[in-house]
Short mmCIF file of C-alpha atoms in Angstrom, two decimals:
data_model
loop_
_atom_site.label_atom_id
_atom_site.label_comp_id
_atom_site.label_asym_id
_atom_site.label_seq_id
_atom_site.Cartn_x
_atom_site.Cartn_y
_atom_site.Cartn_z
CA UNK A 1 0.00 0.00 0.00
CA UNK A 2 1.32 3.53 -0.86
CA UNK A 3 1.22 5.99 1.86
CA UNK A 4 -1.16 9.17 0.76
CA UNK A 5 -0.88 12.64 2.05
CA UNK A 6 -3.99 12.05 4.24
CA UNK A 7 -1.17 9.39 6.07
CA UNK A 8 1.75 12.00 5.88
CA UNK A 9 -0.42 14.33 7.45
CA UNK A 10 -1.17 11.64 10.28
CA UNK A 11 2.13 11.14 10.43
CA UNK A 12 3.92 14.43 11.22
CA UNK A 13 1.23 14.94 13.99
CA UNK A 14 1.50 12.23 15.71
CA UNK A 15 5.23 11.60 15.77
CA UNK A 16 6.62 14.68 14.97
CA UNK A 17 6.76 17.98 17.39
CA UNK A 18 5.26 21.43 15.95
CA UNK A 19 7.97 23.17 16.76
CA UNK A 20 10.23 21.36 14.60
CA UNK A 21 11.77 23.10 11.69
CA UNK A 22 9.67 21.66 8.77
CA UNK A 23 13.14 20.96 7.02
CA UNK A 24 14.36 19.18 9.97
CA UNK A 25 11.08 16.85 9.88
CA UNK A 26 11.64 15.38 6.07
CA UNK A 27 15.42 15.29 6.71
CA UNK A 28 14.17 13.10 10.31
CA UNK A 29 11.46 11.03 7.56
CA UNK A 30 14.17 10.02 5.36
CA UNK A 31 16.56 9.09 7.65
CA UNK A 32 13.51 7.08 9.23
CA UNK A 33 12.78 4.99 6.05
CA UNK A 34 16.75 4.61 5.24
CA UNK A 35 16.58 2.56 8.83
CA UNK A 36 14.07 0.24 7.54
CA UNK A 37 16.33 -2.83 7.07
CA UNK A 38 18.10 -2.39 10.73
CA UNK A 39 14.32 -2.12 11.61
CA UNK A 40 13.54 -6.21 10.20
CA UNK A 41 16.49 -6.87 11.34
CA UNK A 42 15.49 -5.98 15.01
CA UNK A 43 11.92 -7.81 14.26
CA UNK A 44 14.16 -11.00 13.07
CA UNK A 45 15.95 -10.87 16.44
CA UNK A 46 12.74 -10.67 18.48
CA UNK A 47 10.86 -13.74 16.48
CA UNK A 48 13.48 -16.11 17.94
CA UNK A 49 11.98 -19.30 20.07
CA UNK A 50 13.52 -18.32 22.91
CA UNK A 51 12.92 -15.63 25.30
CA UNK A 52 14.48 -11.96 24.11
CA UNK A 53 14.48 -8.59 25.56
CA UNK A 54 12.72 -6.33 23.45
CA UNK A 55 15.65 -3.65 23.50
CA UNK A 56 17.70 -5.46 21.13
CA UNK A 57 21.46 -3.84 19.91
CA UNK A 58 19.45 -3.22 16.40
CA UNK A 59 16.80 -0.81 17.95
CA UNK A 60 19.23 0.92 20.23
CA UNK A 61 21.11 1.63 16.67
CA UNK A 62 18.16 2.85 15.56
CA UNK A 63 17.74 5.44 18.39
CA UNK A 64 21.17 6.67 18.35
CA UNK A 65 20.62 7.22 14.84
CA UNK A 66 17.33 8.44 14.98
CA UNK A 67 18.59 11.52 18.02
CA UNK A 68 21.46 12.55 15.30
CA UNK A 69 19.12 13.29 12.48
CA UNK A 70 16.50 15.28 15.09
CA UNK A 71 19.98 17.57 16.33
CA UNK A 72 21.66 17.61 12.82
CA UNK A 73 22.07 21.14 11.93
CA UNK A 74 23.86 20.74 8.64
CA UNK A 75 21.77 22.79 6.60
CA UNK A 76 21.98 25.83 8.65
CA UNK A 77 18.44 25.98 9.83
CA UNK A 78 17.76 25.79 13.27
CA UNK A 79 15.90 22.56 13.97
CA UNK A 80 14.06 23.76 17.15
CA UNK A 81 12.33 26.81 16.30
CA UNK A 82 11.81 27.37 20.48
CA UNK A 83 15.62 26.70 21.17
CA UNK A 84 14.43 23.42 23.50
CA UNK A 85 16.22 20.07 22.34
CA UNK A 86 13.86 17.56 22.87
CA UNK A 87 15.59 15.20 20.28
CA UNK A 88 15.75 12.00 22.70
CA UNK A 89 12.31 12.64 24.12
CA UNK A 90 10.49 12.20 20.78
CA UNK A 91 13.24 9.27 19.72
CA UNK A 92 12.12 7.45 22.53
CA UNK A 93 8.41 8.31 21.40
CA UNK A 94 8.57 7.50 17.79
CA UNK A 95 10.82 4.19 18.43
CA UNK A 96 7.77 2.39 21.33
CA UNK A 97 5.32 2.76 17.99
CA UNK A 98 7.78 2.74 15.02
CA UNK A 99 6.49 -0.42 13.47
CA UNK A 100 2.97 1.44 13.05
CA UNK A 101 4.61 4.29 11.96
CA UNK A 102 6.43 2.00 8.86
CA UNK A 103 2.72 0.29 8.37
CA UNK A 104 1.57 4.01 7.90
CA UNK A 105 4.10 4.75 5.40
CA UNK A 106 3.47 1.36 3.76
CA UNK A 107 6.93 -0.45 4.22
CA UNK A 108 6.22 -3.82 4.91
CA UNK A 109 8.03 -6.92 4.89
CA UNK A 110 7.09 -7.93 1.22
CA UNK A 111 7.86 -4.36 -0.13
CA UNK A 112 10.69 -3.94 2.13
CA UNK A 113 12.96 -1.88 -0.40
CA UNK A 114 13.64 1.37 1.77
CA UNK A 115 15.12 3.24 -2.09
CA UNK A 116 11.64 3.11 -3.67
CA UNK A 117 9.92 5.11 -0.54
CA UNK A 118 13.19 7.78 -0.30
CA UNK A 119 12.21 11.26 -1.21
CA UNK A 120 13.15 11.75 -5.13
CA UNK A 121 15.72 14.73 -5.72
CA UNK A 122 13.99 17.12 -7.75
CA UNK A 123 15.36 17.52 -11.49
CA UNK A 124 18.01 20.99 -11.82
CA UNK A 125 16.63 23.95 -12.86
CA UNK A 126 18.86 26.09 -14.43
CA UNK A 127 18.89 30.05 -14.50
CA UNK A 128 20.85 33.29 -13.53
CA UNK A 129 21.00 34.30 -9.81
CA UNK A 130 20.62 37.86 -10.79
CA UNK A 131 16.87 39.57 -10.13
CA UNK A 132 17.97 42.89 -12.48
CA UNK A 133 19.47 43.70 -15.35
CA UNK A 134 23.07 44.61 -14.69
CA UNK A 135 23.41 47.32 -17.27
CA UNK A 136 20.26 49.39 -17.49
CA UNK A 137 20.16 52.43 -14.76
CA UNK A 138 17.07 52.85 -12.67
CA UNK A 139 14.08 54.09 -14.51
CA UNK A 140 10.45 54.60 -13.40
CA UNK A 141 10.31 54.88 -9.62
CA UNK A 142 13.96 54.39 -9.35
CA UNK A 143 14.10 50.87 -10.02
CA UNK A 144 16.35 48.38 -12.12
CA UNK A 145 14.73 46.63 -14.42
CA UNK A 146 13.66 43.24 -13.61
CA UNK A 147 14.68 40.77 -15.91
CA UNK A 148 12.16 38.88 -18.17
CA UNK A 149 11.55 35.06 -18.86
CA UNK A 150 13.04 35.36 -22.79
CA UNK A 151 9.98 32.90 -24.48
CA UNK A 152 7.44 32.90 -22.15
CA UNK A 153 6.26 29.27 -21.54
CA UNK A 154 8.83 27.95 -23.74
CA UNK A 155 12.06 26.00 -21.52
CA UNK A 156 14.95 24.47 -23.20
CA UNK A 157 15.34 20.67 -21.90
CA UNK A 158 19.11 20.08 -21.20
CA UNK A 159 21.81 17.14 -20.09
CA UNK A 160 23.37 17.89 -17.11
CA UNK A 161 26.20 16.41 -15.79
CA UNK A 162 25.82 16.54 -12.02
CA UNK A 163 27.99 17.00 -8.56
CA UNK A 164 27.53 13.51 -8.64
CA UNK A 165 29.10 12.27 -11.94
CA UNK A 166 25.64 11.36 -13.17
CA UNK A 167 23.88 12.62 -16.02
CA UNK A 168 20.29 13.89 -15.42
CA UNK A 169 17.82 15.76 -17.45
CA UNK A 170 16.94 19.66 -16.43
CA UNK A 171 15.33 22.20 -18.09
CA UNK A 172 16.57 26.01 -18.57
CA UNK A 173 15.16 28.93 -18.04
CA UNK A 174 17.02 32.39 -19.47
CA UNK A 175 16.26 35.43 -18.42
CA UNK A 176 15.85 38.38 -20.60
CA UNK A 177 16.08 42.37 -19.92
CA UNK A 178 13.66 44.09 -22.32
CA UNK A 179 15.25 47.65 -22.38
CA UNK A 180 19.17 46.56 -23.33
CA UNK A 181 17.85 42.95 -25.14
CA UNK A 182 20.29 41.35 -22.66
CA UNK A 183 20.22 37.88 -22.07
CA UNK A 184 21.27 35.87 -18.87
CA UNK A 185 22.15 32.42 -18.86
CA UNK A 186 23.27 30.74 -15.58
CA UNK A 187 27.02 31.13 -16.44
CA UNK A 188 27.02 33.72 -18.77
CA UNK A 189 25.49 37.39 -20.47
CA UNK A 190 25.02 38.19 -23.81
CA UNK A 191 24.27 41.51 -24.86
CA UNK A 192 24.00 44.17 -27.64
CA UNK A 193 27.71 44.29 -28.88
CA UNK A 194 29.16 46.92 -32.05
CA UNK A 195 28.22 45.82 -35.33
CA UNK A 196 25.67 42.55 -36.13
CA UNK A 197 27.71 40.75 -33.36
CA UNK A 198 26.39 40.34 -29.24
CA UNK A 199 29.00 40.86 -26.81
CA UNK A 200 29.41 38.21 -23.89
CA UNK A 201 30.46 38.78 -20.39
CA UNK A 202 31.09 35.63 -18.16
CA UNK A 203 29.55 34.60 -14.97
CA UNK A 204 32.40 33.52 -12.41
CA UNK A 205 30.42 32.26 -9.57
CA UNK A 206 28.37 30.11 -11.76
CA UNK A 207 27.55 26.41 -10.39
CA UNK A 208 27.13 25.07 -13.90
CA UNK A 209 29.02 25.70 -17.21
CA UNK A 210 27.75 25.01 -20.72
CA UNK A 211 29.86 22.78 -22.64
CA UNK A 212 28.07 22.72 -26.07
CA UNK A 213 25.49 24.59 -27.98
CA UNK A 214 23.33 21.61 -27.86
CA UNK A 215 22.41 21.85 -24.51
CA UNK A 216 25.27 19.51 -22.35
CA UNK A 217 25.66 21.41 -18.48
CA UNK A 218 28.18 20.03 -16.51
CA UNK A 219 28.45 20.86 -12.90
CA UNK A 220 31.63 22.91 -11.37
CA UNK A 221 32.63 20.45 -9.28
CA UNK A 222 33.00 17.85 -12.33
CA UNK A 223 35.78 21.44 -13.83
CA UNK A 224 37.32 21.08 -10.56
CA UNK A 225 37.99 17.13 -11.00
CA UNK A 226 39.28 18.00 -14.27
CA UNK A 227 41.64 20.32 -12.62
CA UNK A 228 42.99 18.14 -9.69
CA UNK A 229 42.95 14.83 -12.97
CA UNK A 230 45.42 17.44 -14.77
CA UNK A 231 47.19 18.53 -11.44
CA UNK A 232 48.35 15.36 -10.20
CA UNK A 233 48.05 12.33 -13.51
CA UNK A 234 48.88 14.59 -16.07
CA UNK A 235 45.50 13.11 -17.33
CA UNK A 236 44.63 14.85 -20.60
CA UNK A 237 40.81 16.11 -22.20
CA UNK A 238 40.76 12.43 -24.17
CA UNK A 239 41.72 10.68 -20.93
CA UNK A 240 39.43 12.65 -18.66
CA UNK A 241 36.61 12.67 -20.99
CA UNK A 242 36.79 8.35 -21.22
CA UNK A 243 36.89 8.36 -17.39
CA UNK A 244 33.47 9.85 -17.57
CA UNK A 245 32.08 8.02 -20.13
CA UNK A 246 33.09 4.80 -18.23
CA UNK A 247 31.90 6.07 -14.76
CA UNK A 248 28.11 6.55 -17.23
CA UNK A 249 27.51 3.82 -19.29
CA UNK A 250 24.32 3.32 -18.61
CA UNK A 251 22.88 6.11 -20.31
CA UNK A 252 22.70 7.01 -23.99
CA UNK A 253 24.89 10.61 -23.06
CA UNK A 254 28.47 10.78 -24.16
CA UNK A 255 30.80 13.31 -22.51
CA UNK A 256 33.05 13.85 -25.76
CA UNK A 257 36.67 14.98 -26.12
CA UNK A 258 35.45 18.81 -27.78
CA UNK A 259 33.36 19.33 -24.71
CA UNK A 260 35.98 17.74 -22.52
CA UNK A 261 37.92 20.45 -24.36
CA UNK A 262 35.18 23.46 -23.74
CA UNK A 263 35.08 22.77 -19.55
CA UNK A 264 38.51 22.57 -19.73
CA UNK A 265 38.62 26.53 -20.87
CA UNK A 266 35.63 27.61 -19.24
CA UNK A 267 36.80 26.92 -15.57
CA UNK A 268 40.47 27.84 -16.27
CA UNK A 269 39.66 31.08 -18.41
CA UNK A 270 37.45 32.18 -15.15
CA UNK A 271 40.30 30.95 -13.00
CA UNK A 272 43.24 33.15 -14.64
CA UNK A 273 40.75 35.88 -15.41
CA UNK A 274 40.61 36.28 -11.42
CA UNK A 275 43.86 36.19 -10.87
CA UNK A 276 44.99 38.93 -13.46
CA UNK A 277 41.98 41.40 -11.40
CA UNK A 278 40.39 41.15 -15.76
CA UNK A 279 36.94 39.85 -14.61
CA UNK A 280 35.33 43.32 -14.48
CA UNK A 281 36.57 43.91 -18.12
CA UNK A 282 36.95 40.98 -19.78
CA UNK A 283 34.30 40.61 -22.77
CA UNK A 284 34.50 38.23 -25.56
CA UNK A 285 31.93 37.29 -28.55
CA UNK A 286 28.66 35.71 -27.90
CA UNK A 287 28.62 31.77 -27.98
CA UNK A 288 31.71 31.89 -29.19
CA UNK A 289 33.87 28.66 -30.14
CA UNK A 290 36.50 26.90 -28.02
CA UNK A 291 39.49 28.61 -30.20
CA UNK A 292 37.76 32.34 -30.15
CA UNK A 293 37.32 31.77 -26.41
CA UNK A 294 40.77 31.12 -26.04
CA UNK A 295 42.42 33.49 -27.98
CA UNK A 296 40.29 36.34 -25.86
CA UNK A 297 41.66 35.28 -22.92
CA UNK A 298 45.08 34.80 -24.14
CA UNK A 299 44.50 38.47 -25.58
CA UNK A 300 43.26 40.00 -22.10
CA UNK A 301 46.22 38.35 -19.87
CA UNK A 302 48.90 38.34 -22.16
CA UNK A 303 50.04 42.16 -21.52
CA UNK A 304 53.79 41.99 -19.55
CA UNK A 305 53.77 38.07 -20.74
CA UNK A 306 51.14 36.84 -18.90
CA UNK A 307 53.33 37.81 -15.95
CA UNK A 308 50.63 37.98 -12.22
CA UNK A 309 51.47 41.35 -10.60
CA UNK A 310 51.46 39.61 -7.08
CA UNK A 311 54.02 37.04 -8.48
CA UNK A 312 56.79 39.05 -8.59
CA UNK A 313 56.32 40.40 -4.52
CA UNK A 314 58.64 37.69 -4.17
CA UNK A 315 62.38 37.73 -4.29
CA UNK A 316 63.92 34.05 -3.59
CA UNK A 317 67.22 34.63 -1.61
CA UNK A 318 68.54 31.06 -1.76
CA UNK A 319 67.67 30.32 -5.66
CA UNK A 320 70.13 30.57 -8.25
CA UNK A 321 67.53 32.22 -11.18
CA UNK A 322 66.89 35.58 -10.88
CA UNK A 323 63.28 36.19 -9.96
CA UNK A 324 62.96 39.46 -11.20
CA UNK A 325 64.57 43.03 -11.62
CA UNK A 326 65.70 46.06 -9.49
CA UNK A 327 62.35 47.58 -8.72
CA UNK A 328 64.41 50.58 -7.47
CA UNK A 329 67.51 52.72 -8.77
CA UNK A 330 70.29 49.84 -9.94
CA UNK A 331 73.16 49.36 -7.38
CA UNK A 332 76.07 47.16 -8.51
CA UNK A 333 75.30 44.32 -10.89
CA UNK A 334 71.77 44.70 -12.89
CA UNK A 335 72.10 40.85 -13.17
CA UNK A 336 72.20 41.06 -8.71
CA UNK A 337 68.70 38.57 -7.60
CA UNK A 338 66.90 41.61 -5.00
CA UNK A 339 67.39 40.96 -1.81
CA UNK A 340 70.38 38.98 -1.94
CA UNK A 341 73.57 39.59 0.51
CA UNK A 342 76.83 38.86 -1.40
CA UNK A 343 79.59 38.01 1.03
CA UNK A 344 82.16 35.80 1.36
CA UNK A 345 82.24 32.28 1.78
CA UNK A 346 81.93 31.07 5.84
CA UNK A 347 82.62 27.13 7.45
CA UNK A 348 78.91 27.34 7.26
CA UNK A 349 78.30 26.99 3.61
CA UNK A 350 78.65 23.99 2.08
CA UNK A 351 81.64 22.52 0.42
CA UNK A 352 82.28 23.72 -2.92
CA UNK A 353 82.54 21.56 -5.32
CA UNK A 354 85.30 21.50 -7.86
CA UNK A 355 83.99 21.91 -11.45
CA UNK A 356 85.23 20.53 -14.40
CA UNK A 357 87.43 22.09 -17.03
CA UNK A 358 85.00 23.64 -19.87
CA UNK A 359 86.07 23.33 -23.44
CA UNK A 360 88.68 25.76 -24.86
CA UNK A 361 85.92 27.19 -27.36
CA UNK A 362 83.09 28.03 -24.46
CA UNK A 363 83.66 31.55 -21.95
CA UNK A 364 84.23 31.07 -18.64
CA UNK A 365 81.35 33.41 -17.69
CA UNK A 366 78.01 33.04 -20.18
CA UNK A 367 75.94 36.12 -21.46
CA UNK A 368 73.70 37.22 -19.54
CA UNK A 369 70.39 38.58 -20.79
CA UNK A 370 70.23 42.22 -20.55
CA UNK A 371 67.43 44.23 -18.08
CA UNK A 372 64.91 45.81 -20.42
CA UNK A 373 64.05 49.13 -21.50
CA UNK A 374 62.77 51.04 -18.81
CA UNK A 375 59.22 50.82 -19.52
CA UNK A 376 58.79 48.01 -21.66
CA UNK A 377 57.82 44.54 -20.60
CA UNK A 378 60.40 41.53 -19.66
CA UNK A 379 61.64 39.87 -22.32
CA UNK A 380 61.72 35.61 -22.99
CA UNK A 381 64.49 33.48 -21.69
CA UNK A 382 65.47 30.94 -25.07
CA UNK A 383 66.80 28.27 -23.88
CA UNK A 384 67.77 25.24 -26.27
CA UNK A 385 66.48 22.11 -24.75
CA UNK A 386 68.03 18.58 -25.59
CA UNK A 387 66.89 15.12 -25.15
CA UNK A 388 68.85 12.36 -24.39
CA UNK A 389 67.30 9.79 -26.53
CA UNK A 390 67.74 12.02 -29.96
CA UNK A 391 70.91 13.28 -28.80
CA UNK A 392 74.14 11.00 -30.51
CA UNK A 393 77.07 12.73 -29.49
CA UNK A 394 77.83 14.48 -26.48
CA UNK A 395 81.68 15.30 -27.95
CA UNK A 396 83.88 15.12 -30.63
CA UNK A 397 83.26 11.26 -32.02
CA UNK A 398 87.48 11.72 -32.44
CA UNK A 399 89.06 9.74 -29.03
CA UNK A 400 91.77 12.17 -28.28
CA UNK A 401 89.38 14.99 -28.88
CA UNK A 402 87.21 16.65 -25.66
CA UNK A 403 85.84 19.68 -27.79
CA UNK A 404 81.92 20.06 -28.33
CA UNK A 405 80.36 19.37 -31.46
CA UNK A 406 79.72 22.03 -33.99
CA UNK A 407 75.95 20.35 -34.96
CA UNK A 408 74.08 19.09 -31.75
CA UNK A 409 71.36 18.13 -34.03
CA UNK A 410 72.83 15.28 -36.00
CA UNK A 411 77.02 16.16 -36.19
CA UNK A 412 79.76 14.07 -34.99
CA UNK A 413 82.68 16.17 -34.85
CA UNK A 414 83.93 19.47 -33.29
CA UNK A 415 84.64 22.75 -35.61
CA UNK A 416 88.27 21.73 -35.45
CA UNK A 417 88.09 17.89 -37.21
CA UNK A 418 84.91 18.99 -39.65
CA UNK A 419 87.13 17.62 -42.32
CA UNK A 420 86.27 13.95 -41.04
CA UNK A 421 82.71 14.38 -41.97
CA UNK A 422 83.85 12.94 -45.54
CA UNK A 423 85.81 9.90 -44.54
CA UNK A 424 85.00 6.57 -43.32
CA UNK A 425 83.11 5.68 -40.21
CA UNK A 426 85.16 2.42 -39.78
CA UNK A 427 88.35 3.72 -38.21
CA UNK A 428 91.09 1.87 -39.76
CA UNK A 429 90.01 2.60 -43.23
CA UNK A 430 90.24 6.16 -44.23
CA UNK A 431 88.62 6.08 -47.39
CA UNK A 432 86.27 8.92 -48.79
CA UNK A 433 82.28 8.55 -48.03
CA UNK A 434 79.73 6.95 -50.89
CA UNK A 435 78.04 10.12 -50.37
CA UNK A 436 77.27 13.25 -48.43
CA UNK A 437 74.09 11.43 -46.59
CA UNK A 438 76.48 8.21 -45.74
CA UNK A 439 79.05 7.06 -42.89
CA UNK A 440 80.71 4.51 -44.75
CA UNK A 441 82.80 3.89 -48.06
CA UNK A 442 81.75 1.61 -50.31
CA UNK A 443 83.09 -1.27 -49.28
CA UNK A 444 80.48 -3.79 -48.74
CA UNK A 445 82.25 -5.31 -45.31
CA UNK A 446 81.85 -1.47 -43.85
CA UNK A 447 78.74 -1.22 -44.97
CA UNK A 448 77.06 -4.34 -43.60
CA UNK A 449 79.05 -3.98 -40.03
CA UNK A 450 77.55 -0.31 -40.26
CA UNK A 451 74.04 -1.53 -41.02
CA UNK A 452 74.41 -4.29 -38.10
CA UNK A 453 75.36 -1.48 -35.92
CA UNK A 454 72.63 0.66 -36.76
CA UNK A 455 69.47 -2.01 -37.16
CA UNK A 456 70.68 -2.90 -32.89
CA UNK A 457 71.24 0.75 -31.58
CA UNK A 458 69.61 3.45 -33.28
CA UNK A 459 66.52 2.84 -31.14
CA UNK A 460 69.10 3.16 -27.89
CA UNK A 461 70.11 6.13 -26.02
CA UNK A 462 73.41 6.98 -26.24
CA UNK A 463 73.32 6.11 -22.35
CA UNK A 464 72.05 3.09 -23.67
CA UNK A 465 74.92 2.06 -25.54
CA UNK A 466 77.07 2.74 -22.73
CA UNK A 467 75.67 -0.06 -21.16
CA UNK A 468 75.70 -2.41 -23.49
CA UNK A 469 79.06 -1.86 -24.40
CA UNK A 470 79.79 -1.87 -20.74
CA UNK A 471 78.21 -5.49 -20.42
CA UNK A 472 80.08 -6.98 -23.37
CA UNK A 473 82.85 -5.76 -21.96
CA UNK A 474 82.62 -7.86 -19.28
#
């Protein structure tokens, strides 16, 4: 039998105090039919041949439970609207007649499943928080305008991904001012921009973001999981966007890489907009694609490099990069880090350590990149990066030659023994190359020992050849 208002209504007044918050009383319900199986299992107990007290360790679990959900709080409504706590009083009171009270709400032993009785969440519905328009000035009687419902009657149904990582239908609801023809979505504005074109403004306290066009929400704790995915696996939009996909497979909604993508940019655009103080002035076009998005952004926080004022507050005194310029009038060394104390070196420090010899062709002291024009922003640091496992040579392939090599890239020899580049590869023979493109002459034995060579290490490190010359070695 389903229980009927008429038996609510019985309900609440005979097991439930009126000066109970009416929020506190469903929360107490709920919690009431989620105790349904300790309940039979308490009834089980108390069926046996033998003789049993009726206070059985089930029903005390039961009233412990039952006292937290009348004094839980968690909501931030006050439960007892008179400031009296008479949680155990009406525990005690509801547990002597709770098995009438679970006939009244119709859980019996052959419908026993506690998940069809809970209280259904109701679906998300999406709209702006704002009650006025946020551009118009006050008009008749000094008031904003109040914002519209843009197509009366007429409610887009959406996907949304919830806080839960489960996809649920909602509707949305956009609201509309009718003297600037703004529009205002939960996470964004639109408005009348120059030209043909409507100007967008973003919502950074939003709860949901919009993914696609199509009508795909996703929640802003999903952009945060994203984030902390990125933060600590590396875990890319293809990666993330499969996770989700295999955490939802029961539904015919697919989270795909483009709007994997889109939340991506949406959280972190909001996120660096903050930090660069651009959120009051940042405007981009309306509905705009992932790219246009992006290149706004890019536009609106790239001025000084992208550089966060509040970054450079801080002068490391113990690193060896300098963290940034003489704010004041240059004493000494421009190149000094601020802050730091030269001085000579005490017991204290640690032990230097001897370096070893550079190459004759390389200055003992490197150029250092020179301070900028007063006025103009910091300039780039290039730096020439250099893998391991593309990188051949570290030296001069000649034995009794310690020089670098002129080409990094794909060279052999230093500027001094270029000339080599044209003979043989195979030491002892001293013969001119086949070609320009080859290591070898033409002799056929070179040419197979320099195939064998190559078919078992050009897949190796150089590292890696170390140590497998180092093992056949013995």
């Amino acid at each position: 039998m389903v229980a009927s208002v008429k038996d609510l209504r019985l309900i609440l007044e005979l097991f439930f105090p009126p000066e109970l918050a009416m929020q506190q009383a469903i929360y107490v319900l709920s919690v009431l039919i989620t105790l349904y199986p300790i309940f039979l299992l308490h009834s089980n107990q108390l069926n046996e041949a033998r003789r049993q007290a009726p206070l059985t360790g089930w029903k005390k679990t039961i009233q412990v439970l039952l006292t937290r959900a009348f004094e839980d709080e968690a909501n931030g409504v006050e439960a007892w609207l008179t400031g009296i706590n008479s949680a155990s009083e009406y525990t005690n009171y509801i547990c002597a007649d709770i098995d009438k009270l679970y006939l009244l709400l119709g859980l019996t032993h052959a419908n026993s499943d506690p998940s069809s009785f809970a209280f259904r969440s109701p679906p998300p519905i999406l709209t702006t928080s704002r009650l006025n328009c946020r551009y118009c000035p006050p008009a008749h009687r000094n008031l904003i305008p109040s914002l519209r419902c843009r197509r009366k009657g007429k409610m887009q149904s959406i996907w949304v991904l919830n806080s839960s990582f489960e996809w649920e239908s909602a509707t949305l609801v956009v609201g509309h001012c009718t003297t600037c023809k703004a529009d205002y979505y939960p996470d964004r504005i639109t408005r009348v921009g120059t030209g043909r074109e409507r100007a967008e403004v973003l919502e950074y306290d939003a709860e949901y973001l919009r993914v696609s066009k199509s009508g795909i929400w996703v929640h802003r704790r999903i952009a945060l999981a994203q984030e902390k995915a990125l933060q600590c696996y590396h875990s890319g939009w293809s990666n993330f966007a499969d996770w989700i996909n295999g955490l939802t497979q029961d539904i015919n909604v697919t989270f795909t890489y483009r709007q994997s993508q889109r939340l991506f940019l949406e959280h972190f655009s909001r996120r660096l907009l903050i930090s660069h103080d651009k959120s009051t002035t940042f405007t981009c076009t309306a509905h705009s694609s992932s790219k246009g998005l992006a290149e706004k952004v890019r536009a609106a926080i790239g001025i000084n490099h992208g550089v966060i004022p509040s970054a450079m507050h801080h002068g490391c005194m113990d690193c060896t990069h300098i963290k940034r310029y003489h704010s004041g009038p240059p004493v000494g060394d421009g190149t000094e880090v601020v802050g730091s104390e030269a001085g000579p070196a005490t017991a204290m420090d640690d032990a230097a350590v001897e370096a070893a010899p550079l190459p004759a062709n390389l200055p003992e002291v490197l150029a250092q990149q020179p301070a900028p024009a007063e006025g103009s922003p910091r300039g780039y640091a290039r730096l020439a990066v250099m893998d391991g496992k593309s990188l051949t040579h570290r030296k001069c392939a000649l034995d009794v030659c310690e020089r670098p090599l002129y080409n990094y890239k794909n060279g052999r020899f230093c500027e001094t023994h270029l000339d080599l580049r044209s003979k043989c590869g195979i030491i002892p023979c001293g013969r001119d190359v086949r070609s320009s493109e080859d290591l070898t002459c033409d002799d056929a034995t070179h040419i197979a020992w320099y195939k064998q060579y190559d078919d078992r290490f050009h897949r190796l490190s150089f590292p890696g050849v170390q140590r497998v010359i180092l093992l056949e070695n013995g």
